[in-house]
N, CA, C and O of each residue as an XYZ file, in Angstrom:
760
protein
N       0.844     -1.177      0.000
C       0.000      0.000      0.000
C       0.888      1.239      0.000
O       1.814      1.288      0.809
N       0.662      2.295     -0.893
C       1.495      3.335     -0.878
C       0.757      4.449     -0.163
O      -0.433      4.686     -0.375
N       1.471      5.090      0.651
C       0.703      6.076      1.211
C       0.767      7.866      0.510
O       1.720      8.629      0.665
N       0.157      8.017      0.149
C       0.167      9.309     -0.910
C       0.420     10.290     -0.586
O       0.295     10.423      0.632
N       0.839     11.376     -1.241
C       1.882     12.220     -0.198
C       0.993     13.616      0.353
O      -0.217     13.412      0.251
N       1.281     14.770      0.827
C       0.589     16.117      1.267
C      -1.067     15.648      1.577
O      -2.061     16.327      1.321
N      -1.029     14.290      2.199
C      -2.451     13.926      2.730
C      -2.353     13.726      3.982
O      -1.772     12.812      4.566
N      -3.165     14.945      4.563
C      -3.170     14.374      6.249
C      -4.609     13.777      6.998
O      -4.656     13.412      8.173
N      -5.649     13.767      6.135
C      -6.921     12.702      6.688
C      -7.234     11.559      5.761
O      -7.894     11.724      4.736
N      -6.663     10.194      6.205
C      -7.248      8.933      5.657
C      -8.837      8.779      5.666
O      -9.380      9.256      6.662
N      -9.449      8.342      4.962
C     -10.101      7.852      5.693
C     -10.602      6.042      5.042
O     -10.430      5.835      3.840
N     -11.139      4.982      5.857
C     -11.238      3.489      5.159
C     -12.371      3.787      5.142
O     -12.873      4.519      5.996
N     -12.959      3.317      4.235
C     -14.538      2.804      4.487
C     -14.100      0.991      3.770
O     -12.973      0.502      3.848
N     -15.202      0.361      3.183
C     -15.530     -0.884      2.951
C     -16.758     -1.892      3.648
O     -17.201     -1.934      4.796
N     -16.984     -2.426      2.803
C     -18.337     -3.346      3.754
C     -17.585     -4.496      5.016
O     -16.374     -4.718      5.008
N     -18.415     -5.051      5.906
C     -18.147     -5.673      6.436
C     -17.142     -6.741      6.222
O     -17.238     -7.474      5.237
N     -16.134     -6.881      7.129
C     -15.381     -8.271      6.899
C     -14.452     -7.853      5.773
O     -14.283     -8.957      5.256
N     -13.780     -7.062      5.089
C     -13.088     -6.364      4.210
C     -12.012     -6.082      4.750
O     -11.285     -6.376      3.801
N     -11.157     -5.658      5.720
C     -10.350     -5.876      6.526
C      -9.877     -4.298      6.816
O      -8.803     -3.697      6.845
N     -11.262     -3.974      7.013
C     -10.678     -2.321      7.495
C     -10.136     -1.858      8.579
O      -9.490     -0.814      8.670
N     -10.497     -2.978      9.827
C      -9.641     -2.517     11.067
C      -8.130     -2.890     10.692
O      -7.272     -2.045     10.948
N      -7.781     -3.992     10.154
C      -6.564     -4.687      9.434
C      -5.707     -3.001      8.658
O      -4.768     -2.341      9.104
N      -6.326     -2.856      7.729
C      -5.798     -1.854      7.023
C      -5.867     -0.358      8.616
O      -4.807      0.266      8.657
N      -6.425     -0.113      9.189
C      -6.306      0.760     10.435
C      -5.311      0.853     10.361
O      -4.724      1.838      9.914
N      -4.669     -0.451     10.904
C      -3.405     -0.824     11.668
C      -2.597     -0.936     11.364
O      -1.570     -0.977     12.042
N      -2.734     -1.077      9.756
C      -1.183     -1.111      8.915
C      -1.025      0.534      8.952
O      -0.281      1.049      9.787
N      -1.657      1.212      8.141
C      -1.699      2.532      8.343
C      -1.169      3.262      9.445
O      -0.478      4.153      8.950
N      -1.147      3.323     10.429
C      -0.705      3.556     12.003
C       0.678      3.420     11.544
O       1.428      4.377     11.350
N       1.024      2.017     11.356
C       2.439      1.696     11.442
C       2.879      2.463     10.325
O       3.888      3.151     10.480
N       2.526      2.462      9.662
C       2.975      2.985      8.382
C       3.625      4.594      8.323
O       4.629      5.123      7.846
N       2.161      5.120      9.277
C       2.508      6.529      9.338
C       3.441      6.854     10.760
O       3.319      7.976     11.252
N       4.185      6.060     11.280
C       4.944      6.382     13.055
C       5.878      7.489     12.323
O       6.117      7.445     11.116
N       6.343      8.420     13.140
C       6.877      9.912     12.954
C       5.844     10.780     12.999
O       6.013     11.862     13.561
N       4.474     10.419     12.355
C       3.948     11.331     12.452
C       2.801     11.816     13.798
O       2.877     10.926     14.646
N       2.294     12.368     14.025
C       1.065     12.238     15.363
C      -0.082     12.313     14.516
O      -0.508     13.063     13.637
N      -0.607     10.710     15.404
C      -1.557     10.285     14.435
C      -2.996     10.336     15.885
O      -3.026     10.090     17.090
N      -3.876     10.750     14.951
C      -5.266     10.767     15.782
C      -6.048      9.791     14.712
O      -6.227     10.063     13.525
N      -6.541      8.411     15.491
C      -7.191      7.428     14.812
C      -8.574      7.187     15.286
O      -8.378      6.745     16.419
N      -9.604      7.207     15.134
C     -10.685      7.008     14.911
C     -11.262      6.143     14.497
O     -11.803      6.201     13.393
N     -11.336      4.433     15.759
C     -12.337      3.584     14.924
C     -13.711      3.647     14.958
O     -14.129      4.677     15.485
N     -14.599      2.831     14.542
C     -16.107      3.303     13.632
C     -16.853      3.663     14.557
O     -17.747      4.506     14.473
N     -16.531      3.035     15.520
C     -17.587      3.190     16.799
C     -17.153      4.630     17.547
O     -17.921      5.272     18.263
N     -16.364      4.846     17.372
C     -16.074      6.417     17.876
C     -16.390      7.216     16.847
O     -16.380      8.422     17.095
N     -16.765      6.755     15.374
C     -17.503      7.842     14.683
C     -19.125      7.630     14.552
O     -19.784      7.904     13.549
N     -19.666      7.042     15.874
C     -20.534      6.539     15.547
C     -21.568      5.782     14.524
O     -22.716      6.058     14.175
N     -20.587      4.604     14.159
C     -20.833      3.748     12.914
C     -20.536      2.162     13.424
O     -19.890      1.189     13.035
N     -21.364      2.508     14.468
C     -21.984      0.831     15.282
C     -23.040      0.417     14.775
O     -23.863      1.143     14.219
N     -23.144     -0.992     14.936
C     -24.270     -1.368     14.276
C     -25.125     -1.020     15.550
O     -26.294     -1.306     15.293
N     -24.994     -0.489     16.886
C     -26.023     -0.407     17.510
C     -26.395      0.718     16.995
O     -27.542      0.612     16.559
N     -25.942      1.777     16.840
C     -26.097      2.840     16.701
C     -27.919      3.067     15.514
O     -28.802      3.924     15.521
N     -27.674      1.692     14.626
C     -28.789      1.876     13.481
C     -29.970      2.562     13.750
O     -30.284      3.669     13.314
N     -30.502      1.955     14.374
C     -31.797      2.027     14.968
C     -32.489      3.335     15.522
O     -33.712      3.416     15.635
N     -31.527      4.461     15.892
C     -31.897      5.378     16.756
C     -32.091      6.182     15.723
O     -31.349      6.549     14.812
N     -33.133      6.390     15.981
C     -34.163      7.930     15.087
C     -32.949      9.269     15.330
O     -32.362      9.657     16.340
N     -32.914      9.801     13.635
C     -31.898     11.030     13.717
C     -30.769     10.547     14.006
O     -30.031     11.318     14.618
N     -30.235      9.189     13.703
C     -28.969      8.881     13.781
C     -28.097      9.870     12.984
O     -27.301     10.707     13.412
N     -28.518      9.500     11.451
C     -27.753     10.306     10.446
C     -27.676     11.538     10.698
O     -26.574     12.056     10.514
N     -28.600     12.244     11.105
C     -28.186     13.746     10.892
C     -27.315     14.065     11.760
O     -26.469     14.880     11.394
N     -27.216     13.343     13.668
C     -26.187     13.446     14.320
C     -25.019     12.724     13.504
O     -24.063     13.388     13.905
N     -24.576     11.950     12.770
C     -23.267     11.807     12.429
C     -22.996     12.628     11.307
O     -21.873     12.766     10.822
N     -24.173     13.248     10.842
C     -23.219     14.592      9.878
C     -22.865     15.453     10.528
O     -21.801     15.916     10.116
N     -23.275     15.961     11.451
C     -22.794     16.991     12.832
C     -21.695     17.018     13.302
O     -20.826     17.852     13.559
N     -21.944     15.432     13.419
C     -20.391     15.065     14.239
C     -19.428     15.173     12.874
O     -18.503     15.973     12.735
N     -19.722     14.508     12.223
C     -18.530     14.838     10.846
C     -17.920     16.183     10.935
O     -16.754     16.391     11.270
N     -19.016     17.308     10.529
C     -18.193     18.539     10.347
C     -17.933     18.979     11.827
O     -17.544     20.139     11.959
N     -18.060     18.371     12.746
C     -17.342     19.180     13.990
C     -15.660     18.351     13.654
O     -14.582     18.934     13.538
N     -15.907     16.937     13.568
C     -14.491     16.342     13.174
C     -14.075     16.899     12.122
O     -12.857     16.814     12.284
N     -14.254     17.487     11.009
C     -13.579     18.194     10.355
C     -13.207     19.489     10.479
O     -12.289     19.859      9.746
N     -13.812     20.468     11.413
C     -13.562     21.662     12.361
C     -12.102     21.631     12.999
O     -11.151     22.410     13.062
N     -12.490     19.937     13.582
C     -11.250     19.723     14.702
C     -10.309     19.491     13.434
O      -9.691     20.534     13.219
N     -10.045     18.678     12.691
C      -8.688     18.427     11.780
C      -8.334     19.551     11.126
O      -7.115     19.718     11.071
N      -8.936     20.300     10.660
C      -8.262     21.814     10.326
C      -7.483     22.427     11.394
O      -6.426     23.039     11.237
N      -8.188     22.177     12.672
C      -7.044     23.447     13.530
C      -6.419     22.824     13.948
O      -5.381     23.373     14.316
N      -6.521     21.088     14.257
C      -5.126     20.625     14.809
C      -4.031     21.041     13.237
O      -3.177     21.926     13.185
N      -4.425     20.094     12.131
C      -3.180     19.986     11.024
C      -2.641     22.023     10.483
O      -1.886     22.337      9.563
N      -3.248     22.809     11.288
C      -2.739     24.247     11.286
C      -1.864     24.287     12.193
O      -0.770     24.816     11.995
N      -2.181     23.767     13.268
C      -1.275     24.160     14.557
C      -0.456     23.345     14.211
O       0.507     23.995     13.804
N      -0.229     22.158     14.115
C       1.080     21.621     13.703
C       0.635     20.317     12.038
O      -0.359     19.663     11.724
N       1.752     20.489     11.544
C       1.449     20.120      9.914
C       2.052     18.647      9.896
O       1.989     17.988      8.858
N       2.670     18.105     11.115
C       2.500     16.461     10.739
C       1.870     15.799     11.536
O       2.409     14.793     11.996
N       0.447     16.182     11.973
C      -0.524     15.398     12.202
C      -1.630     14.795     11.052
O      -1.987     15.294      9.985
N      -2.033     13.493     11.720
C      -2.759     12.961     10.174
C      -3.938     12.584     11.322
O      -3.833     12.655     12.546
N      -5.085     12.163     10.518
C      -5.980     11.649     10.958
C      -6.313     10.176     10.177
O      -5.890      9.785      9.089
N      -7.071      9.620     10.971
C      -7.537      7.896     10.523
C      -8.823      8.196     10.601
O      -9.062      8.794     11.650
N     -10.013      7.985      9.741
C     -10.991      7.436     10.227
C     -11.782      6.257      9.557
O     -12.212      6.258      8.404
N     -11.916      5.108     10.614
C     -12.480      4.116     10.138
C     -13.786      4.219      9.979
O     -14.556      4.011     10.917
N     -14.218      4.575      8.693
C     -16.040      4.372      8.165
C     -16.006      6.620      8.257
O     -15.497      7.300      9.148
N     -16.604      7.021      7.226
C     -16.918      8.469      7.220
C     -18.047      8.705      6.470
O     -19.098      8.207      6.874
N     -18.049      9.382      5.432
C     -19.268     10.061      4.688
C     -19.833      8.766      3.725
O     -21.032      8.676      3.462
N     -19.024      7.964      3.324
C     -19.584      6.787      2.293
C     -20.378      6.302      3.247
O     -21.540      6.138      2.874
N     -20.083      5.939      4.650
C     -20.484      5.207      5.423
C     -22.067      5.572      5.552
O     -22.985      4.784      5.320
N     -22.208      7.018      5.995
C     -22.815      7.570      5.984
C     -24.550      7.227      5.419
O     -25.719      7.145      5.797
N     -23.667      7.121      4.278
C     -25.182      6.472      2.918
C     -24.822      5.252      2.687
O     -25.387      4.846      1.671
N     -24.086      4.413      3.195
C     -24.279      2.812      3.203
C     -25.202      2.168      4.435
O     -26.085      1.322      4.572
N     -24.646      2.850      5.023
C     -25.528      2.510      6.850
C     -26.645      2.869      6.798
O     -27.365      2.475      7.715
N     -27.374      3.903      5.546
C     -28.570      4.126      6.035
C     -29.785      2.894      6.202
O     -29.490      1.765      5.809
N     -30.826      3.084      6.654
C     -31.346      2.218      6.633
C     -31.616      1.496      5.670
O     -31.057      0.450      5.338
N     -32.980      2.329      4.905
C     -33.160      2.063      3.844
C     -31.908      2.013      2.491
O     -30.788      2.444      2.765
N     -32.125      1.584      1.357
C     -31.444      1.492      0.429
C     -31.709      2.999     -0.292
O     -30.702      3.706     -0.301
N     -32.809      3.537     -0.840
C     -33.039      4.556     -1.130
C     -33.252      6.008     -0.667
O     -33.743      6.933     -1.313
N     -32.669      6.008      0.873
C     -32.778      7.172      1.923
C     -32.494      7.996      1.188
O     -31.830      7.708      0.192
N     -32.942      9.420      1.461
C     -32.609     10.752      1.026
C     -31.134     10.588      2.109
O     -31.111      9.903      3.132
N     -29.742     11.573      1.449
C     -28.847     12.167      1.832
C     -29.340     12.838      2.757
O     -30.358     13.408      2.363
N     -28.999     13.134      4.258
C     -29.432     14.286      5.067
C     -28.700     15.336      4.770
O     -27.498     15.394      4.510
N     -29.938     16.622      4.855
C     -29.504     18.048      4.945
C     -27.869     17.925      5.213
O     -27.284     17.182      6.002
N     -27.380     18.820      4.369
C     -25.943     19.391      4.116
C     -25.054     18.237      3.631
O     -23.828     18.296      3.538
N     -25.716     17.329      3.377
C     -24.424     15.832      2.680
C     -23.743     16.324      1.864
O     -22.527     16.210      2.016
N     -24.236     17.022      0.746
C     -23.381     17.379     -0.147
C     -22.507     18.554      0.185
O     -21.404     18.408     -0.340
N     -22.598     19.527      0.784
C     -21.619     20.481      1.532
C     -20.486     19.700      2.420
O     -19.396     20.254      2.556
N     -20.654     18.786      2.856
C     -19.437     17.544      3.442
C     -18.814     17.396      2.362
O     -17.730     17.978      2.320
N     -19.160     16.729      1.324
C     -18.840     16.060      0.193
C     -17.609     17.406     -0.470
O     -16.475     17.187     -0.893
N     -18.209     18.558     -0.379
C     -17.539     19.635     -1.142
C     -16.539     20.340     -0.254
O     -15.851     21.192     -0.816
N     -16.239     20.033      1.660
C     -15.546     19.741      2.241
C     -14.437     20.001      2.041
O     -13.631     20.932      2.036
N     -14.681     17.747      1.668
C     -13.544     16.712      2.065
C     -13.173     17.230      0.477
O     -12.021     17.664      0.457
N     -13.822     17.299     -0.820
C     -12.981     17.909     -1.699
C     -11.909     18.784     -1.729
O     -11.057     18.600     -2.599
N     -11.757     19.908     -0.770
C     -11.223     21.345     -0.565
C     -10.046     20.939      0.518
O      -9.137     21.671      0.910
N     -10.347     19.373      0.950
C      -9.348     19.222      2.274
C      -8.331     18.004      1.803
O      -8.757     17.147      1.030
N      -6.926     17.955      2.311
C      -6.042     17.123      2.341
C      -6.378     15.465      2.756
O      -5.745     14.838      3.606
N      -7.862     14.765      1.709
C      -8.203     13.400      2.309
C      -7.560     12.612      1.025
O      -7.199     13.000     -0.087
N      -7.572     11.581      1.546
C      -7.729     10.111      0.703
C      -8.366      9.260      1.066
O      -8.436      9.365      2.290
N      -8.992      8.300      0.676
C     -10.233      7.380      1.071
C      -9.317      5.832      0.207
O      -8.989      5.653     -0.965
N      -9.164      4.970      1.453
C      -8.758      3.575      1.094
C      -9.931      2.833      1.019
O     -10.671      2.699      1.994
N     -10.154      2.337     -0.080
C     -11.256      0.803      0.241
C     -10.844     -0.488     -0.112
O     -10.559     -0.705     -1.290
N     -10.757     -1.500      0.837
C     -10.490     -2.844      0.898
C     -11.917     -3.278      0.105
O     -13.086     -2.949      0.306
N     -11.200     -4.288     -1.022
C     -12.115     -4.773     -1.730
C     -12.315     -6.379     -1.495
O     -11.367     -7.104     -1.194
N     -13.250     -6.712     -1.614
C     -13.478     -8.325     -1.299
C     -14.173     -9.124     -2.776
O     -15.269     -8.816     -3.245
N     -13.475     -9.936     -3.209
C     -14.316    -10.868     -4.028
C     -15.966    -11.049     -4.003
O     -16.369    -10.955     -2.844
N     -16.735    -11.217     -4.693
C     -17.947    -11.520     -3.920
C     -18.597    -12.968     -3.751
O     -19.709    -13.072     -3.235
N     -17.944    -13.991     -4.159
C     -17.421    -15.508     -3.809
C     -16.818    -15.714     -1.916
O     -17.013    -16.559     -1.042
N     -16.109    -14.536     -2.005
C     -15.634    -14.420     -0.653
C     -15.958    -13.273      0.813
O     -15.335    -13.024      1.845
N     -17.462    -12.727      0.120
C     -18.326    -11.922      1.176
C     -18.636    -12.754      1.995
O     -18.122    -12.672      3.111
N     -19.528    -13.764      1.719
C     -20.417    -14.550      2.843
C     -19.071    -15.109      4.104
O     -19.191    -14.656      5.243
N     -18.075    -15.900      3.859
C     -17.231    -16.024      4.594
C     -16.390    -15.239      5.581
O     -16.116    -15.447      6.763
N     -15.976    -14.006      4.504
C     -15.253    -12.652      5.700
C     -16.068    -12.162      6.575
O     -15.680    -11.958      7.725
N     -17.321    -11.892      6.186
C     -18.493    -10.796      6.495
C     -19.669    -11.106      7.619
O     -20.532    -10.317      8.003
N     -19.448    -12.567      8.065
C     -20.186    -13.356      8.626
C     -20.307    -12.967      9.769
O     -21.283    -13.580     10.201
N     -19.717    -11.978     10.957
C     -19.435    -12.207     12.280
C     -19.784    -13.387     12.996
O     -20.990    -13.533     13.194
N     -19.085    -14.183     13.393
C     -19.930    -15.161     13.747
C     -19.291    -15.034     15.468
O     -19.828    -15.795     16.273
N     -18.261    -14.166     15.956
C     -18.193    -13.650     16.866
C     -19.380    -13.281     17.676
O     -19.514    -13.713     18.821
N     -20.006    -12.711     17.270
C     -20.870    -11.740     17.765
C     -22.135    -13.044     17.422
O     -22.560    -13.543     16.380
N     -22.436    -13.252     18.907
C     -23.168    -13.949     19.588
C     -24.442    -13.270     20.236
O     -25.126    -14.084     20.856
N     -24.845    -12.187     20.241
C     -25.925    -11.589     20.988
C     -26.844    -11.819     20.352
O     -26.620    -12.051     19.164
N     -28.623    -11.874     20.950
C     -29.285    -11.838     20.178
C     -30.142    -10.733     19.481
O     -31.006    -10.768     18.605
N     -29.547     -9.709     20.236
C     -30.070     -8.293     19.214
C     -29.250     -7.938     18.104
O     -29.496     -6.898     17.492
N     -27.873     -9.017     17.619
C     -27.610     -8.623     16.707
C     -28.083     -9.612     15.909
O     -28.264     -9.252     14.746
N     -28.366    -10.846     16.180
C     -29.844    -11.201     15.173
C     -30.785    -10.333     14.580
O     -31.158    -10.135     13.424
N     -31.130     -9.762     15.944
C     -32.475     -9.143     14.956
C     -32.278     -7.589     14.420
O     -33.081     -6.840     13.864
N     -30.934     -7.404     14.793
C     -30.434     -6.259     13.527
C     -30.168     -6.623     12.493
O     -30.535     -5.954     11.527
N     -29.615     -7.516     12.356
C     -29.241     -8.417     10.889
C     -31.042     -8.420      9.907
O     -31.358     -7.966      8.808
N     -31.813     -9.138     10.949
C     -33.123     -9.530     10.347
C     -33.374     -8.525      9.830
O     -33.519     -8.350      8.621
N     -33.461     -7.699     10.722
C     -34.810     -6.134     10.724
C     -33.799     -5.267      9.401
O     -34.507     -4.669      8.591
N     -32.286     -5.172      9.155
C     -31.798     -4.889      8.020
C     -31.756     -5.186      6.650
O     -31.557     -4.489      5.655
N     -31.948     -6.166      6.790
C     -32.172     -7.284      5.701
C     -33.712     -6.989      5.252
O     -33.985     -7.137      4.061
N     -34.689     -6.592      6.125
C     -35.906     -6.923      5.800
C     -36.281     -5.383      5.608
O     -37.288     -5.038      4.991
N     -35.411     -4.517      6.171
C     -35.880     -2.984      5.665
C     -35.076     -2.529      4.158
O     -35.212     -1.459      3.564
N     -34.224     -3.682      3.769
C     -33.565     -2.993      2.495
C     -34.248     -3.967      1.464
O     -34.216     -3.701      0.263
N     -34.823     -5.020      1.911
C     -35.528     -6.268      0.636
C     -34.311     -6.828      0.744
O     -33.986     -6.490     -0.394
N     -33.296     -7.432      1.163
C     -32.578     -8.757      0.796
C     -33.206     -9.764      1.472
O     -34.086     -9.595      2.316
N     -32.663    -11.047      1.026
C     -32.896    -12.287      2.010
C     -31.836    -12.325      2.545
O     -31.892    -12.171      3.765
N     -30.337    -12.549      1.891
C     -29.466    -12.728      2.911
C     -28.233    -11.821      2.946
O     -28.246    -11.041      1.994
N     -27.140    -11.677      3.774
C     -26.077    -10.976      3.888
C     -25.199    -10.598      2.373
O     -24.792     -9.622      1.742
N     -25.232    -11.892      2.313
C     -24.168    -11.762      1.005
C     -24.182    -11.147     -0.009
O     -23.158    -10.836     -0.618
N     -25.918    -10.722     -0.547
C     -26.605     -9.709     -1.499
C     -26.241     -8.520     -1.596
O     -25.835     -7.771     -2.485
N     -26.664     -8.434      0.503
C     -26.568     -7.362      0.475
C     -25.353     -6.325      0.407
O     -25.287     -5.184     -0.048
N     -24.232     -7.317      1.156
C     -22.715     -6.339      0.809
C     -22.607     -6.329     -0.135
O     -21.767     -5.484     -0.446
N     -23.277     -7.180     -1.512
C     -22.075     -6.852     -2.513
C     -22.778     -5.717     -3.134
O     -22.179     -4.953     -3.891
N     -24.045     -5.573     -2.841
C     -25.033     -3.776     -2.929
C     -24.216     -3.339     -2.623
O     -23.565     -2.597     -3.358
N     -23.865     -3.630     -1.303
C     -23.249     -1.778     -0.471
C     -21.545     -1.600     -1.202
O     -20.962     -0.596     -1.613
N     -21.185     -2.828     -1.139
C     -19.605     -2.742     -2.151
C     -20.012     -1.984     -3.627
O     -19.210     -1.092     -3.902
N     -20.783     -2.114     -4.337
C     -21.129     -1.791     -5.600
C     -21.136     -0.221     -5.543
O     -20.475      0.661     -6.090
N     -22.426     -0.266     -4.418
C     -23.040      0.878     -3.910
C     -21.655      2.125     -3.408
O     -21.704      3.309     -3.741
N     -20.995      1.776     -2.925
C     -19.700      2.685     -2.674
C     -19.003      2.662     -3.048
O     -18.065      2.836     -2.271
N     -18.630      2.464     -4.403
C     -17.833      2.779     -5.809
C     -18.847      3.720     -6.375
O     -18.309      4.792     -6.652
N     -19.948      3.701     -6.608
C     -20.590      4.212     -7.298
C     -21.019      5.994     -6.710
O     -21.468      6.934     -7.366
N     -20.641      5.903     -5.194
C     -20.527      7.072     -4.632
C     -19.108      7.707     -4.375
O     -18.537      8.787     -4.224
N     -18.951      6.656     -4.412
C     -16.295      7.591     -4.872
C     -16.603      7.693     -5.894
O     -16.127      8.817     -6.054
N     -17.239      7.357     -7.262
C     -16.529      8.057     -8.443
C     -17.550      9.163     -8.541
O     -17.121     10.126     -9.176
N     -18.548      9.270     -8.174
C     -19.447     10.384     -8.285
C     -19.053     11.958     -7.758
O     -19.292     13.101     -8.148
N     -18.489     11.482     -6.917
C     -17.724     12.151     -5.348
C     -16.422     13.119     -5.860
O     -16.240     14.286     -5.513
N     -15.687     12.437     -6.648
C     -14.417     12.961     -6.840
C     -13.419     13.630     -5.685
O     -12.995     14.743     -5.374
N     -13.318     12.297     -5.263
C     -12.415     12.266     -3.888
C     -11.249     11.911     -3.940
O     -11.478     12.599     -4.935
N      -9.619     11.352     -3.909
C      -9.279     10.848     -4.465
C      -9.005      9.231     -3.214
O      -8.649      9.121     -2.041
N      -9.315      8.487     -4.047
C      -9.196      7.137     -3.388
C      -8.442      5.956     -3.559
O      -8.012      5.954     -4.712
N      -8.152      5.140     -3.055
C      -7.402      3.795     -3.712
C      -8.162      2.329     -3.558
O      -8.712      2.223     -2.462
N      -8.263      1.539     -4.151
C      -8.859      0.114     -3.771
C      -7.466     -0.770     -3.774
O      -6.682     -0.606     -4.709
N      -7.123     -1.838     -2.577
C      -7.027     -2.507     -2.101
C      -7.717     -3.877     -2.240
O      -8.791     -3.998     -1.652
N      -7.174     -5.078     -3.043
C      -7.749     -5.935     -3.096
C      -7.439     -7.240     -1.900
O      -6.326     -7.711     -1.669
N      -8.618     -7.618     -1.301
C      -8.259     -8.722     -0.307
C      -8.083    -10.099     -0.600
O      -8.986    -10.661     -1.220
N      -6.892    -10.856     -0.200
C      -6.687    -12.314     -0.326
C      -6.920    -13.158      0.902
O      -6.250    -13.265      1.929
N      -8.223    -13.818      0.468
C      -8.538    -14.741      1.219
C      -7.623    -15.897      1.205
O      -7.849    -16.872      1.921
């Protein structure tokens, strides 16, 4: 992975099981010298608990541009700080519930942003022979994440998982090239 140069906010997105905490962590190492502020998903509020709560989205566009508030005046005050964030604005409109959600108020003013700002966007790509296997959590034993799985599945029309990432994989290419961000794909070997 090459890391591209006069860029000081990463950010990963990718669907589940794609190896974005993996890529986190190479990244980290990658970037030591510099002071790095990393951000995994759940600190950008991009839990799967998080789905469910009415006005989710519009609080994580909030929070976005306050996190982008904050990375301007840290990378002013000093110029070799970088930022990580695992899952951001793609995330944004992949997580929504529905498949066809309206963008919330000001999406596209983010979008025109992260254009104007020092980002790059990595996405780990997965075969789609090899979704159902990576993507599976089979960790995660609770039973409300059953019925997030269900109640997701059944608010977007899939039957099963595997459909549906390779939507949201499809689905977030189709919002980087629209976007004109600049990004890289990463292909994963199972």
């Amino acid at each position: 992975m090459d890391i591209p140069k006069n860029v000081s906010i990463f950010i990963i997105e990718g669907i589940p099981g794609s190896g974005k905490s993996t890529l986190h962590k190479d990244l980290i190492s990658k970037l030591k010298g510099r002071i790095i502020y990393d951000f995994e998903e759940e600190e950008l509020l991009f839990s799967w608990k998080h789905a469910w709560i009415e006005g989710i989205q519009d609080l994580r566009l909030e929070f976005m541009n306050k996190m982008l508030d904050y990375c301007e005046k840290v990378i002013k005050e000093n110029s070799a700080s970088v930022f990580i964030f695992n899952r951001f604005h793609v995330s944004l409109v992949i997580l929504s519930t529905a498949i066809n959600q309206e963008h919330p108020k000001g999406y596209d003013a983010l979008i025109k942003r992260l254009r104007e700002m020092p980002v790059h966007i990595f996405v780990p790509v997965l075969e789609p022979e090899n979704i159902h296997q990576r993507s599976s959590h089979k960790e995660r034993t609770e039973k409300i994440w059953e019925l997030h799985k269900k109640k997701r599945l059944e608010t977007r029309g899939f039957s099963n998982l595997k459909d549906m990432y390779v939507w949201e994989q499809n689905k977030i290419f189709e919002l980087l090239k629209s976007q004109k961000i600049p990004y890289s794909t990463l292909k994963i070997v199972v």
